[in-house]
PDB file of N, CA and C in Angstrom:
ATOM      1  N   UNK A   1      35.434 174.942  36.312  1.00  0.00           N
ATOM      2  CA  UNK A   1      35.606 174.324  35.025  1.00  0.00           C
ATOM      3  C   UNK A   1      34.246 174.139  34.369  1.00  0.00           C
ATOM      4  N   UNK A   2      34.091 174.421  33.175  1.00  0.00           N
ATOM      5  CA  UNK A   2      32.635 174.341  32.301  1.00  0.00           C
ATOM      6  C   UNK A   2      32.929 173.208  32.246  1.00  0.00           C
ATOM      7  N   UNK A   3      31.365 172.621  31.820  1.00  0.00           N
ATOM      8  CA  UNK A   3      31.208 170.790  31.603  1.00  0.00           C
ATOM      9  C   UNK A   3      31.100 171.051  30.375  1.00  0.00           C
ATOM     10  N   UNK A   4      31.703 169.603  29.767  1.00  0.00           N
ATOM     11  CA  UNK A   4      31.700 169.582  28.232  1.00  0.00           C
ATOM     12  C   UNK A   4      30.277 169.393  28.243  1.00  0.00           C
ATOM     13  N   UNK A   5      29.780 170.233  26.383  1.00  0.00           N
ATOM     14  CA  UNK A   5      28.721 170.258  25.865  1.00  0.00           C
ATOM     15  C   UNK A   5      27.610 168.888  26.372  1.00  0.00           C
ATOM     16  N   UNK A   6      28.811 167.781  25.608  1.00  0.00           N
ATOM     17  CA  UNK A   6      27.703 166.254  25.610  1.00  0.00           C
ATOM     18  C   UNK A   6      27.323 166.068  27.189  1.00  0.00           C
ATOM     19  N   UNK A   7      27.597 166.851  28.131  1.00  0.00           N
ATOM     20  CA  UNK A   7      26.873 165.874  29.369  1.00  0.00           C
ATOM     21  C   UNK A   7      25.859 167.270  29.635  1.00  0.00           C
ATOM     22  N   UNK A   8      25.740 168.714  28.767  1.00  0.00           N
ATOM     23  CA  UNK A   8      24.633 169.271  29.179  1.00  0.00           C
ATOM     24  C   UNK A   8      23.428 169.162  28.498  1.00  0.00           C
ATOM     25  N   UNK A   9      23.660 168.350  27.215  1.00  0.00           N
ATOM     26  CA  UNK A   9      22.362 168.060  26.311  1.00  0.00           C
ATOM     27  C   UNK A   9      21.564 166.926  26.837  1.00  0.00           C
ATOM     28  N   UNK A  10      20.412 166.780  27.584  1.00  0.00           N
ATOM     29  CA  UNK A  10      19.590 165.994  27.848  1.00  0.00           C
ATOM     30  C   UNK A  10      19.428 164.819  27.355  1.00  0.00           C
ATOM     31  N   UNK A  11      19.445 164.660  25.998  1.00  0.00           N
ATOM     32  CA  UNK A  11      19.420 163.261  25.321  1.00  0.00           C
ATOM     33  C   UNK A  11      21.102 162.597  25.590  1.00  0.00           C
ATOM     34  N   UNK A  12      22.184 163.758  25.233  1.00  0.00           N
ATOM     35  CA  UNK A  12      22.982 162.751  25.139  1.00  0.00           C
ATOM     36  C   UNK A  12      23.766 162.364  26.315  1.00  0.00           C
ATOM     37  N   UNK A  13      23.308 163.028  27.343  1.00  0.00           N
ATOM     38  CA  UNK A  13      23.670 162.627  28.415  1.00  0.00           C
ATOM     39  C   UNK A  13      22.950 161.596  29.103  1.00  0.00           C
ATOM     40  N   UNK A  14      21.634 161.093  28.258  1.00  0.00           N
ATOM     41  CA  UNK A  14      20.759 160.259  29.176  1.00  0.00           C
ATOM     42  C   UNK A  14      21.537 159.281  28.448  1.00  0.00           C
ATOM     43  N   UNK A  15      22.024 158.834  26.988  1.00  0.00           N
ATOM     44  CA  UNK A  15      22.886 157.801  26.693  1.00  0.00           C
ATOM     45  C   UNK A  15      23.783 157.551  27.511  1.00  0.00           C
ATOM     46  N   UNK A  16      24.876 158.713  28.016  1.00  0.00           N
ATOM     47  CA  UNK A  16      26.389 158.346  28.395  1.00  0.00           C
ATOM     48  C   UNK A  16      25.877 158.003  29.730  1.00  0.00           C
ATOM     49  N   UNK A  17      24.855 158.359  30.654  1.00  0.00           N
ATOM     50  CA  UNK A  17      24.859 157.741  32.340  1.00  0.00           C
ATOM     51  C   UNK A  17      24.421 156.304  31.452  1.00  0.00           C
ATOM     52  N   UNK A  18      23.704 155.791  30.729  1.00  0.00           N
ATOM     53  CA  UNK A  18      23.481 154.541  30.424  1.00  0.00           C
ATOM     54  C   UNK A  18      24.432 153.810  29.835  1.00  0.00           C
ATOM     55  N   UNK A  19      25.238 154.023  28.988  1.00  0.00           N
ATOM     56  CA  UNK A  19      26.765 153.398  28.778  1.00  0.00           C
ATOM     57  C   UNK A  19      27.438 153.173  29.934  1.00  0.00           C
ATOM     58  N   UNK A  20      27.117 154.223  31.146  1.00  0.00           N
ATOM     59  CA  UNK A  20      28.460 154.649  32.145  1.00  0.00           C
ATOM     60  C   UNK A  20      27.890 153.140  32.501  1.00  0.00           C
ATOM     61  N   UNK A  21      26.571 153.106  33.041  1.00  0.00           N
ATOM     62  CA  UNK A  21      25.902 151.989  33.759  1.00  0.00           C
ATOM     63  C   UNK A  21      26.340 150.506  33.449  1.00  0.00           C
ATOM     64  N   UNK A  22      25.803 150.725  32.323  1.00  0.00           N
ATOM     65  CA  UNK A  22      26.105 149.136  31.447  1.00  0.00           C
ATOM     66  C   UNK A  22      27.571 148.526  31.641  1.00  0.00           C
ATOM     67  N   UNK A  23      28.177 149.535  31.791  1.00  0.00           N
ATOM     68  CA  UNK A  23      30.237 149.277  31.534  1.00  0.00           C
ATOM     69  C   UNK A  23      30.735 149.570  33.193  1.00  0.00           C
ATOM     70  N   UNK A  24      29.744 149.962  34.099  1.00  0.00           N
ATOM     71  CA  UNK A  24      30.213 149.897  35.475  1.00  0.00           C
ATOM     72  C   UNK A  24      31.107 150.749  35.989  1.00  0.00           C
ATOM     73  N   UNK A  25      30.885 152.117  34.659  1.00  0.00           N
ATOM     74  CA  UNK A  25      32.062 153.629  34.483  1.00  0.00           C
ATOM     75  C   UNK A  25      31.555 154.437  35.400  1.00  0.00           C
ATOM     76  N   UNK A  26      31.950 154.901  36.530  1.00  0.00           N
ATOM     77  CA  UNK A  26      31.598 156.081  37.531  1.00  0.00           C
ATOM     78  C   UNK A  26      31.251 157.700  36.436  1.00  0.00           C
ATOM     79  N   UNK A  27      30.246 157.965  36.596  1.00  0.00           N
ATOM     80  CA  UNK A  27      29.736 158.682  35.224  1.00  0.00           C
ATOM     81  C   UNK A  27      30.231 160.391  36.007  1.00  0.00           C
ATOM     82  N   UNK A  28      30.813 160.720  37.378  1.00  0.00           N
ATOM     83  CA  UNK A  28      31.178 161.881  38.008  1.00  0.00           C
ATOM     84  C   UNK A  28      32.987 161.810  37.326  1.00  0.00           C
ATOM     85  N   UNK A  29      33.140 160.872  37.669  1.00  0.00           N
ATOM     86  CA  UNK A  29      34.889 160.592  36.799  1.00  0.00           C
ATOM     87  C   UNK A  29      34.851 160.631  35.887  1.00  0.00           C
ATOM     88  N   UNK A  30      33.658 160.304  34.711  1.00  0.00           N
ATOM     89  CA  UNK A  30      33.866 160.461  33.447  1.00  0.00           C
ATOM     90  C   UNK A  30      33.905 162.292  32.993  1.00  0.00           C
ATOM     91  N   UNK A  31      32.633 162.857  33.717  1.00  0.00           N
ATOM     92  CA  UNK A  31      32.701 164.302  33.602  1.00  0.00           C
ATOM     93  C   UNK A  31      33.713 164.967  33.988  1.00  0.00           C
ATOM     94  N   UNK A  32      34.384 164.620  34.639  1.00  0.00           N
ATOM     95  CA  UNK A  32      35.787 165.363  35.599  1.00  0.00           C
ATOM     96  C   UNK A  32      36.851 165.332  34.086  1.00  0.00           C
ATOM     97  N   UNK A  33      36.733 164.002  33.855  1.00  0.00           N
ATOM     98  CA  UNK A  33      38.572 163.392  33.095  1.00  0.00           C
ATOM     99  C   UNK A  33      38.258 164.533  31.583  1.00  0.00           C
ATOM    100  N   UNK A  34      37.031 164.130  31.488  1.00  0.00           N
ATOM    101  CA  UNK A  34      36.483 165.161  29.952  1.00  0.00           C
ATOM    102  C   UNK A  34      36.608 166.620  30.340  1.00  0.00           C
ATOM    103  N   UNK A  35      36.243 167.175  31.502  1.00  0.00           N
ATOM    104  CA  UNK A  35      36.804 168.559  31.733  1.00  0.00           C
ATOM    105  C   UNK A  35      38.122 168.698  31.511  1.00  0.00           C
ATOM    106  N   UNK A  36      39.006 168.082  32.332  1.00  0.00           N
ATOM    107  CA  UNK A  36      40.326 168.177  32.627  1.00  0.00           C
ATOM    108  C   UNK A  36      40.805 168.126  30.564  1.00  0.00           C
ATOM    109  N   UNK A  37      40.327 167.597  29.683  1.00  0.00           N
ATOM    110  CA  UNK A  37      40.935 167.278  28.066  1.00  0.00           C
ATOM    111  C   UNK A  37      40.080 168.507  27.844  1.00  0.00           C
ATOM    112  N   UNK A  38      39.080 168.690  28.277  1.00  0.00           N
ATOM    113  CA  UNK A  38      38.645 169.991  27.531  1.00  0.00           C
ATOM    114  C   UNK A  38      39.611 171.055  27.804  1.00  0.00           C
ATOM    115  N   UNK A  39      40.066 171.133  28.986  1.00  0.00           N
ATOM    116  CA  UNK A  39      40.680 172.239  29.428  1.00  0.00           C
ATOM    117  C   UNK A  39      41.813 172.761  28.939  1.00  0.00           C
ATOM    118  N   UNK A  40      42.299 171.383  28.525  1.00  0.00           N
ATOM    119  CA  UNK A  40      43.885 171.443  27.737  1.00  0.00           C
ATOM    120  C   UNK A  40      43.731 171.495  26.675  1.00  0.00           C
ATOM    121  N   UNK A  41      42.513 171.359  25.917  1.00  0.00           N
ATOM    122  CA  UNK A  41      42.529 171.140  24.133  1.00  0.00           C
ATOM    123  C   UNK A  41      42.758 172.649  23.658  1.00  0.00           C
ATOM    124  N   UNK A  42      43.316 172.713  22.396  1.00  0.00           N
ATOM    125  CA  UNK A  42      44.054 173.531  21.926  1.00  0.00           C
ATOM    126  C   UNK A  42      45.323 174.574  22.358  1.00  0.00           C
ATOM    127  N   UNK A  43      46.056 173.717  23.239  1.00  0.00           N
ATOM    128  CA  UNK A  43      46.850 173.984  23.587  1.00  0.00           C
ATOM    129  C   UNK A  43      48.286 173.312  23.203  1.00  0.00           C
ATOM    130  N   UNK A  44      48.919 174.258  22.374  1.00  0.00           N
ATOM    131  CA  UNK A  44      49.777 173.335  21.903  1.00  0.00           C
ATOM    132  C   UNK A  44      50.502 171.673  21.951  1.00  0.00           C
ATOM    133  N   UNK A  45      51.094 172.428  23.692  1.00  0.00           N
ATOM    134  CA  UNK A  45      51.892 171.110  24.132  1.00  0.00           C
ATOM    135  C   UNK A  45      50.658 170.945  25.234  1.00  0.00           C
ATOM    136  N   UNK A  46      50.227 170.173  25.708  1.00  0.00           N
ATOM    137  CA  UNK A  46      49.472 169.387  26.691  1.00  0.00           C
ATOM    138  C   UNK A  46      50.198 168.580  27.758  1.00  0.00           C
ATOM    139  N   UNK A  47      50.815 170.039  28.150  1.00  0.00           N
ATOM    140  CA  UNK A  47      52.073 169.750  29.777  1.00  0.00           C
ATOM    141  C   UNK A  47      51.362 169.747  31.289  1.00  0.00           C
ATOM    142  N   UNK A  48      51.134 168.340  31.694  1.00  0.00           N
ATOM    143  CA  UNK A  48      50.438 168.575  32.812  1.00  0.00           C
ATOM    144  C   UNK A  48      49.266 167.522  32.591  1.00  0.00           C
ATOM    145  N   UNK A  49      48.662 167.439  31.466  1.00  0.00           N
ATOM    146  CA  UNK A  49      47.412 166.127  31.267  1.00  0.00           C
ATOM    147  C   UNK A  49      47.568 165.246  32.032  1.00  0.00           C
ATOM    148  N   UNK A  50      48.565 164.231  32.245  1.00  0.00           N
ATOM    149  CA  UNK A  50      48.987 162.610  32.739  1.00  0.00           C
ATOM    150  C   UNK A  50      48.546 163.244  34.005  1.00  0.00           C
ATOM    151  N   UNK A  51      49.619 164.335  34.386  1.00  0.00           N
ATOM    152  CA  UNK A  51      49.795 164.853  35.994  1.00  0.00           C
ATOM    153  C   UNK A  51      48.219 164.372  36.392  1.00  0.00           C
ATOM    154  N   UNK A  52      47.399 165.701  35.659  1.00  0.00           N
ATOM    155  CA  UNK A  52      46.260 166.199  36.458  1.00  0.00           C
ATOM    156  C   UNK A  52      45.220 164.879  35.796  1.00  0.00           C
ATOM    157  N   UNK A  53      45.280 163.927  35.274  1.00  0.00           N
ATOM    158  CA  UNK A  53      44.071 163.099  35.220  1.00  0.00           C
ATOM    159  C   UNK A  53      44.501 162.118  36.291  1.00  0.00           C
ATOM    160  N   UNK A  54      46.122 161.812  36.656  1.00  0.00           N
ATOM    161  CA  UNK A  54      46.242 161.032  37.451  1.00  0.00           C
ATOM    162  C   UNK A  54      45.557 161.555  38.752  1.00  0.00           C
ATOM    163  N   UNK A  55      46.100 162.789  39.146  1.00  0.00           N
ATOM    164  CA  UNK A  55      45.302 163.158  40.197  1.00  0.00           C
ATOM    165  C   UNK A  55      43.837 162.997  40.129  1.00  0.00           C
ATOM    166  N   UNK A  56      42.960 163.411  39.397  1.00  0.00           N
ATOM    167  CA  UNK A  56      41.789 163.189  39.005  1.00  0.00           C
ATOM    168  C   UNK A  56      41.266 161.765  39.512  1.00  0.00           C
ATOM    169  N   UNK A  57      42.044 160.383  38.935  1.00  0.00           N
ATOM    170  CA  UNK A  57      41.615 159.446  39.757  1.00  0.00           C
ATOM    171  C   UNK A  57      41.955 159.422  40.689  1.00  0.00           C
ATOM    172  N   UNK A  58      43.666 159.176  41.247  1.00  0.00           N
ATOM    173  CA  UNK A  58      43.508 159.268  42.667  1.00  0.00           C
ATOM    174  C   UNK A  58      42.287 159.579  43.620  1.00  0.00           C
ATOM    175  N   UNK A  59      41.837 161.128  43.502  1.00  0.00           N
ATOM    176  CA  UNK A  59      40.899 161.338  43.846  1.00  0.00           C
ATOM    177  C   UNK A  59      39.216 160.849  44.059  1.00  0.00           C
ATOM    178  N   UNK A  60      38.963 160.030  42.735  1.00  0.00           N
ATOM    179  CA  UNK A  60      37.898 159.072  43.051  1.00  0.00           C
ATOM    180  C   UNK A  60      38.005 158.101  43.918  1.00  0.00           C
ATOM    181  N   UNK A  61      39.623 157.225  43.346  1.00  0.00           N
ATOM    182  CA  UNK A  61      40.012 156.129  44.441  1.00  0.00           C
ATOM    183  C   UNK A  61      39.576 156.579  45.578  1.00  0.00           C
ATOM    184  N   UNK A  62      40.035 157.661  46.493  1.00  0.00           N
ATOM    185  CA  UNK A  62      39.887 158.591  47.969  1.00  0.00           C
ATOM    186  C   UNK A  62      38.937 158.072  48.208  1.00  0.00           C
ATOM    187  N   UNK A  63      37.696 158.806  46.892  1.00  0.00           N
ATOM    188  CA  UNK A  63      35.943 158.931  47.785  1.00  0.00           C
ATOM    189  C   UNK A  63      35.428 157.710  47.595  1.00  0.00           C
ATOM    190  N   UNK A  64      35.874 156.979  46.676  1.00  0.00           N
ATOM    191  CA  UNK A  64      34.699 155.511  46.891  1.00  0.00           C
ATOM    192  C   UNK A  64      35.686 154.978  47.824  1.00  0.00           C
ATOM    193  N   UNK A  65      36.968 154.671  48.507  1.00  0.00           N
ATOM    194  CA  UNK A  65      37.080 153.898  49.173  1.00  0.00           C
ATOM    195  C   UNK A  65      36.586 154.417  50.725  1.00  0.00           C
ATOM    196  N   UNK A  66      36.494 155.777  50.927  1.00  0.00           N
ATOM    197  CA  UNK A  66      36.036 156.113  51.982  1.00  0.00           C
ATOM    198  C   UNK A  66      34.520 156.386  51.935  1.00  0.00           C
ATOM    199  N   UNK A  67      33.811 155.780  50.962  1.00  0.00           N
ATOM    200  CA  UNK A  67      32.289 155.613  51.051  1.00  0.00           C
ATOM    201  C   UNK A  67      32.019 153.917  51.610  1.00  0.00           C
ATOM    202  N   UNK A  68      33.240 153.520  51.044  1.00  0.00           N
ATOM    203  CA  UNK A  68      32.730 151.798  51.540  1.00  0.00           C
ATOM    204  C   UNK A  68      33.332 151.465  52.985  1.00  0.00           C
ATOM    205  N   UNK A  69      33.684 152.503  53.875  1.00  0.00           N
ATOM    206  CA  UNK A  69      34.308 152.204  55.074  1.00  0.00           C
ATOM    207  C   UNK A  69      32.885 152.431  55.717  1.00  0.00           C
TER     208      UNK A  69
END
């Protein structure tokens, strides 16, 4: 999956890890959930979004709870 534009531009990605920070937002989940809408944008119906972002967290849930064991 390509990363959206805003997290490969240097400046504006040095904002969003500093928002992520300030707001306590896991800034690897933020890049994931924005792939996953990039992926689906312009696509008519957007069958499958809920599915695959739910999975998407699930999946963080996984790794931070098995980082704090």
């Amino acid at each position: 999956m390509r990363t959206p534009a805003c997290f490969e531009d240097r400046e504006t990605r040095s904002l969003i890890e500093e928002l992520c920070k300030k707001n306590h937002i896991d800034m690897q989940l933020l890049v994931e959930l924005c792939e996953i809408v990039q992926k689906q944008y312009g696509l008519g119906r957007r069958e499958g979004l809920a599915s695959d972002i739910s999975t998407c967290i699930d999946a963080y849930l996984t790794r931070t709870q098995s980082t704090k064991r």
